[in-house]
CSV table of N, CA, C and O in Angstrom, one decimal:
chain,number,residue,atom,x,y,z
A,1,MET,N,128.5,116.1,49.3
A,1,MET,CA,126.9,116.3,49.4
A,1,MET,C,126.5,117.0,50.3
A,1,MET,O,126.1,116.3,51.5
A,2,ALA,N,125.6,118.2,50.2
A,2,ALA,CA,125.0,118.7,51.3
A,2,ALA,C,123.9,118.1,51.5
A,2,ALA,O,123.5,118.2,50.2
A,3,SER,N,123.1,118.5,52.5
A,3,SER,CA,121.9,118.0,52.8
A,3,SER,C,121.2,119.3,52.6
A,3,SER,O,121.0,120.3,52.9
A,4,GLN,N,119.8,118.6,51.8
A,4,GLN,CA,118.9,119.8,51.9
A,4,GLN,C,118.1,119.9,52.5
A,4,GLN,O,117.5,119.0,53.3
A,5,VAL,N,117.7,120.9,53.4
A,5,VAL,CA,116.8,121.6,54.5
A,5,VAL,C,115.5,121.7,53.8
A,5,VAL,O,115.4,122.7,53.3
A,6,ARG,N,114.3,121.4,54.1
A,6,ARG,CA,113.5,121.6,53.3
A,6,ARG,C,112.8,122.7,54.2
A,6,ARG,O,113.1,122.9,55.6
A,7,PRO,N,112.1,124.1,53.7
A,7,PRO,CA,111.7,125.1,54.3
A,7,PRO,C,110.5,124.8,55.5
A,7,PRO,O,110.1,125.6,56.6
A,8,GLU,N,109.5,123.6,54.7
A,8,GLU,CA,108.6,123.1,55.7
A,8,GLU,C,109.4,122.9,57.0
A,8,GLU,O,108.5,122.6,58.3
A,9,ASP,N,110.5,121.8,56.9
A,9,ASP,CA,111.1,121.5,58.1
A,9,ASP,C,111.5,122.3,59.0
A,9,ASP,O,111.5,122.3,60.5
A,10,LEU,N,112.1,123.5,58.6
A,10,LEU,CA,112.6,124.7,59.2
A,10,LEU,C,111.4,125.3,60.1
A,10,LEU,O,111.9,125.7,61.2
A,11,GLU,N,110.2,125.6,59.5
A,11,GLU,CA,108.9,126.2,59.9
A,11,GLU,C,108.8,125.2,61.1
A,11,GLU,O,108.4,125.7,62.0
A,12,ASP,N,108.5,124.2,60.8
A,12,ASP,CA,108.3,123.0,62.2
A,12,ASP,C,109.3,123.4,63.3
A,12,ASP,O,108.8,123.3,64.4
A,13,LYS,N,110.7,123.3,63.1
A,13,LYS,CA,111.5,123.4,64.0
A,13,LYS,C,111.3,124.9,64.9
A,13,LYS,O,111.4,124.9,66.2
A,14,ILE,N,111.2,126.0,63.9
A,14,ILE,CA,111.1,127.1,64.7
A,14,ILE,C,109.2,127.1,65.4
A,14,ILE,O,109.8,127.9,66.4
A,15,ALA,N,108.8,126.6,64.8
A,15,ALA,CA,107.3,126.4,65.5
A,15,ALA,C,107.5,125.6,67.1
A,15,ALA,O,106.9,126.5,68.0
A,16,ARG,N,108.2,124.4,66.7
A,16,ARG,CA,108.4,123.9,68.0
A,16,ARG,C,109.4,124.7,68.9
A,16,ARG,O,109.1,124.4,70.4
A,17,LEU,N,110.3,125.5,68.8
A,17,LEU,CA,111.0,126.2,69.9
A,17,LEU,C,110.2,127.3,70.2
A,17,LEU,O,110.4,127.5,71.6
A,18,LEU,N,109.4,127.8,69.3
A,18,LEU,CA,108.4,128.8,69.7
A,18,LEU,C,107.9,128.6,71.0
A,18,LEU,O,107.5,129.0,72.2
A,19,MET,N,107.1,127.2,70.7
A,19,MET,CA,106.0,126.6,71.6
A,19,MET,C,106.7,126.5,73.0
A,19,MET,O,106.5,126.4,74.2
A,20,THR,N,108.3,125.9,73.0
A,20,THR,CA,108.6,125.5,74.1
A,20,THR,C,109.1,126.7,75.0
A,20,THR,O,108.9,126.7,76.0
A,21,GLN,N,109.6,127.5,74.3
A,21,GLN,CA,109.6,129.1,74.8
A,21,GLN,C,108.5,129.5,75.6
A,21,GLN,O,108.5,130.3,76.7
A,22,VAL,N,107.6,129.4,74.7
A,22,VAL,CA,106.4,129.7,75.4
A,22,VAL,C,106.0,129.0,76.7
A,22,VAL,O,105.4,129.5,77.7
A,23,ALA,N,105.8,127.7,76.8
A,23,ALA,CA,105.7,127.0,77.8
A,23,ALA,C,106.6,127.0,78.8
A,23,ALA,O,106.3,127.2,79.9
A,24,GLY,N,107.7,127.3,78.6
A,24,GLY,CA,109.0,127.3,79.4
A,24,GLY,C,108.7,129.1,80.4
A,24,GLY,O,108.6,128.9,81.6
A,25,SER,N,108.0,130.0,79.6
A,25,SER,CA,107.7,130.9,80.5
A,25,SER,C,106.5,130.9,81.1
A,25,SER,O,106.4,131.7,82.3
A,26,GLN,N,105.6,130.1,80.6
A,26,GLN,CA,104.4,130.2,81.4
A,26,GLN,C,104.9,129.1,82.7
A,26,GLN,O,104.2,129.7,83.9
A,27,VAL,N,105.6,128.2,82.7
A,27,VAL,CA,106.0,127.5,83.6
A,27,VAL,C,106.7,128.5,84.8
A,27,VAL,O,106.4,128.2,86.4
A,28,ALA,N,107.7,129.2,84.3
A,28,ALA,CA,108.3,130.0,84.9
A,28,ALA,C,107.2,131.1,85.9
A,28,ALA,O,107.7,131.1,86.9
A,29,GLU,N,106.2,131.5,85.1
A,29,GLU,CA,105.1,132.2,85.8
A,29,GLU,C,104.6,131.6,86.9
A,29,GLU,O,104.6,132.0,88.0
A,30,ARG,N,104.2,130.1,86.9
A,30,ARG,CA,103.4,129.3,87.5
A,30,ARG,C,104.3,129.2,88.8
A,30,ARG,O,104.1,129.6,90.0
A,31,LEU,N,105.8,129.1,88.7
A,31,LEU,CA,106.8,128.8,90.1
A,31,LEU,C,107.0,130.2,90.5
A,31,LEU,O,106.9,130.0,91.6
A,32,LYS,N,106.6,131.1,89.7
A,32,LYS,CA,106.8,132.3,90.5
A,32,LYS,C,105.3,132.8,91.3
A,32,LYS,O,105.7,133.1,92.5
A,33,GLN,N,104.4,132.3,90.9
A,33,GLN,CA,103.7,132.5,91.9
A,33,GLN,C,102.9,131.6,92.5
A,33,GLN,O,102.8,131.7,93.9
A,34,ALA,N,103.7,130.2,92.7
A,34,ALA,CA,103.8,129.2,93.6
A,34,ALA,C,105.0,129.7,94.4
A,34,ALA,O,104.4,129.5,95.9
A,35,ASP,N,105.9,130.1,94.5
A,35,ASP,CA,107.1,130.7,95.2
A,35,ASP,C,106.2,131.8,96.0
A,35,ASP,O,106.4,131.9,97.5
A,36,ALA,N,105.4,132.8,95.4
A,36,ALA,CA,104.8,133.7,96.2
A,36,ALA,C,103.9,133.2,97.2
A,36,ALA,O,103.5,133.7,98.1
A,37,GLY,N,102.8,132.6,96.6
A,37,GLY,CA,102.4,131.5,97.6
A,37,GLY,C,102.5,131.3,99.0
A,37,GLY,O,102.1,131.1,100.0
A,38,TRP,N,103.8,130.7,98.7
A,38,TRP,CA,104.8,129.8,99.6
A,38,TRP,C,104.9,130.8,100.8
A,38,TRP,O,104.6,130.8,101.8
A,39,HIS,N,105.4,132.1,100.4
A,39,HIS,CA,105.7,133.2,101.2
A,39,HIS,C,105.0,133.9,102.2
A,39,HIS,O,105.0,134.1,103.2
A,40,ASP,N,103.9,133.8,101.3
A,40,ASP,CA,102.7,134.5,101.8
A,40,ASP,C,102.1,133.2,102.9
A,40,ASP,O,101.4,133.8,103.9
A,41,ARG,N,101.7,132.2,102.8
A,41,ARG,CA,101.8,130.9,103.7
A,41,ARG,C,102.4,131.3,104.9
A,41,ARG,O,102.2,131.3,106.2
A,42,ALA,N,103.6,131.3,104.4
A,42,ALA,CA,104.8,131.3,105.7
A,42,ALA,C,104.6,132.5,106.5
A,42,ALA,O,104.7,132.4,107.6
A,43,ALA,N,104.6,133.5,106.0
A,43,ALA,CA,104.2,134.9,106.6
A,43,ALA,C,103.0,134.7,107.4
A,43,ALA,O,103.1,134.9,108.6
A,44,MET,N,101.7,134.1,107.0
A,44,MET,CA,100.4,134.2,107.8
A,44,MET,C,101.0,133.0,108.9
A,44,MET,O,100.5,133.3,110.0
A,45,ALA,N,101.9,131.7,108.8
A,45,ALA,CA,102.0,130.8,109.4
A,45,ALA,C,102.9,132.1,111.0
A,45,ALA,O,102.6,131.5,112.2
A,46,ASP,N,103.6,132.6,110.4
A,46,ASP,CA,104.4,133.3,111.3
A,46,ASP,C,103.8,134.4,112.2
A,46,ASP,O,103.6,134.5,113.3
A,47,LEU,N,102.8,135.4,111.4
A,47,LEU,CA,102.0,136.1,112.3
A,47,LEU,C,100.8,135.2,113.4
A,47,LEU,O,100.7,135.4,114.3
A,48,ARG,N,100.4,134.2,112.8
A,48,ARG,CA,99.7,132.9,113.8
A,48,ARG,C,100.3,132.6,115.2
A,48,ARG,O,100.1,132.8,116.1
A,49,SER,N,101.9,132.1,114.7
A,49,SER,CA,102.6,132.0,115.9
A,49,SER,C,102.8,132.9,116.7
A,49,SER,O,102.7,132.6,118.2
A,50,ARG,N,103.1,134.2,116.1
A,50,ARG,CA,103.4,135.3,117.1
A,50,ARG,C,102.1,135.7,118.0
A,50,ARG,O,102.1,136.3,119.0
A,51,ARG,N,100.9,135.6,117.3
A,51,ARG,CA,99.9,135.9,117.8
A,51,ARG,C,99.6,134.9,119.2
A,51,ARG,O,98.9,135.5,120.2
A,52,VAL,N,99.6,133.9,119.1
A,52,VAL,CA,99.5,132.9,120.1
A,52,VAL,C,100.6,132.9,121.2
A,52,VAL,O,100.3,132.7,122.6
A,53,GLU,N,101.6,133.6,120.7
A,53,GLU,CA,102.8,133.6,121.9
A,53,GLU,C,102.2,135.1,122.5
A,53,GLU,O,102.3,134.9,124.0
A,54,ALA,N,101.7,135.9,121.8
A,54,ALA,CA,101.4,137.0,122.4
A,54,ALA,C,99.8,136.7,123.5
A,54,ALA,O,99.9,137.4,124.4
A,55,LEU,N,99.1,135.7,123.1
A,55,LEU,CA,98.1,135.7,124.0
A,55,LEU,C,98.7,134.7,125.3
A,55,LEU,O,98.1,135.1,126.2
A,56,ARG,N,99.4,133.9,125.0
A,56,ARG,CA,100.1,133.5,126.1
A,56,ARG,C,100.7,134.2,126.8
A,56,ARG,O,100.5,134.0,128.3
A,57,ALA,N,101.5,134.8,126.7
A,57,ALA,CA,101.9,136.1,127.3
A,57,ALA,C,100.9,137.0,128.2
A,57,ALA,O,101.1,137.5,129.6
A,58,LYS,N,100.0,137.3,127.7
A,58,LYS,CA,99.0,138.0,128.2
A,58,LYS,C,98.1,137.2,129.5
A,58,LYS,O,97.9,137.5,130.6
A,59,GLU,N,98.3,135.8,128.8
A,59,GLU,CA,97.4,134.8,129.8
A,59,GLU,C,98.3,134.7,131.1
A,59,GLU,O,97.6,134.7,132.2
A,60,LEU,N,99.5,134.5,130.9
A,60,LEU,CA,100.5,134.2,132.0
A,60,LEU,C,100.7,135.7,132.9
A,60,LEU,O,100.7,135.6,134.0
A,61,GLU,N,100.5,137.0,132.3
A,61,GLU,CA,100.5,138.3,133.2
A,61,GLU,C,99.4,138.3,133.9
A,61,GLU,O,99.4,138.5,135.0
A,62,ALA,N,98.2,137.9,133.3
A,62,ALA,CA,96.9,137.9,133.9
A,62,ALA,C,96.7,136.9,135.5
A,62,ALA,O,96.1,137.4,136.5
A,63,GLN,N,97.5,135.4,134.9
A,63,GLN,CA,97.6,134.6,136.1
A,63,GLN,C,98.4,135.4,137.0
A,63,GLN,O,98.2,135.1,138.3
A,64,ASP,N,99.6,136.0,137.0
A,64,ASP,CA,100.4,136.5,137.8
A,64,ASP,C,99.8,137.6,138.5
A,64,ASP,O,100.2,137.8,139.7
A,65,ASN,N,98.9,138.4,137.8
A,65,ASN,CA,98.4,139.5,138.6
A,65,ASN,C,97.3,138.8,139.9
A,65,ASN,O,97.1,139.3,140.5
A,66,VAL,N,96.5,137.9,139.4
A,66,VAL,CA,95.6,137.2,140.3
A,66,VAL,C,96.4,136.7,141.6
A,66,VAL,O,95.8,136.8,142.4
A,67,ILE,N,97.7,136.1,140.9
A,67,ILE,CA,98.4,135.6,142.1
A,67,ILE,C,98.8,136.5,143.1
A,67,ILE,O,98.7,136.7,144.4
A,68,VAL,N,99.4,137.7,142.6
A,68,VAL,CA,99.6,139.2,143.4
A,68,VAL,C,98.5,139.6,144.3
A,68,VAL,O,99.0,139.9,145.5
A,69,LEU,N,97.3,139.9,143.4
A,69,LEU,CA,96.3,140.1,144.3
A,69,LEU,C,95.9,139.4,145.7
A,69,LEU,O,95.2,139.6,146.5
A,70,ARG,N,95.8,138.2,145.5
A,70,ARG,CA,95.3,137.2,146.4
A,70,ARG,C,96.7,136.7,147.4
A,70,ARG,O,95.9,136.9,148.8
A,71,ARG,N,97.8,137.2,147.4
A,71,ARG,CA,98.6,137.3,148.1
A,71,ARG,C,98.4,138.8,148.9
A,71,ARG,O,98.8,138.6,150.5
A,72,ALA,N,98.0,139.8,148.2
A,72,ALA,CA,98.0,141.2,148.9
A,72,ALA,C,96.7,141.1,149.8
A,72,ALA,O,96.7,141.6,150.8
A,73,ALA,N,95.6,140.3,149.6
A,73,ALA,CA,94.7,140.3,150.3
A,73,ALA,C,94.4,139.3,151.5
A,73,ALA,O,93.9,139.5,152.3
A,74,GLY,N,95.4,138.2,151.4
A,74,GLY,CA,95.6,137.1,152.2
A,74,GLY,C,96.0,137.5,153.3
A,74,GLY,O,96.1,137.1,154.2
């Protein structure tokens, strides 16, 4: 004896599958946005650290110039 599947049951299953598909694509989009945001934050942190390194290098160079000038004057 084959079990009878009611059309309403099939419609409910199809509706649930479609909702799951939509929810899955929304989650995928949010993950994609979060990943892009993470990369943006990582890039900004890298730029900040490079800027700090460049400022330190300039400061050290300025200190070296002062020492050279003092030795030359003294």
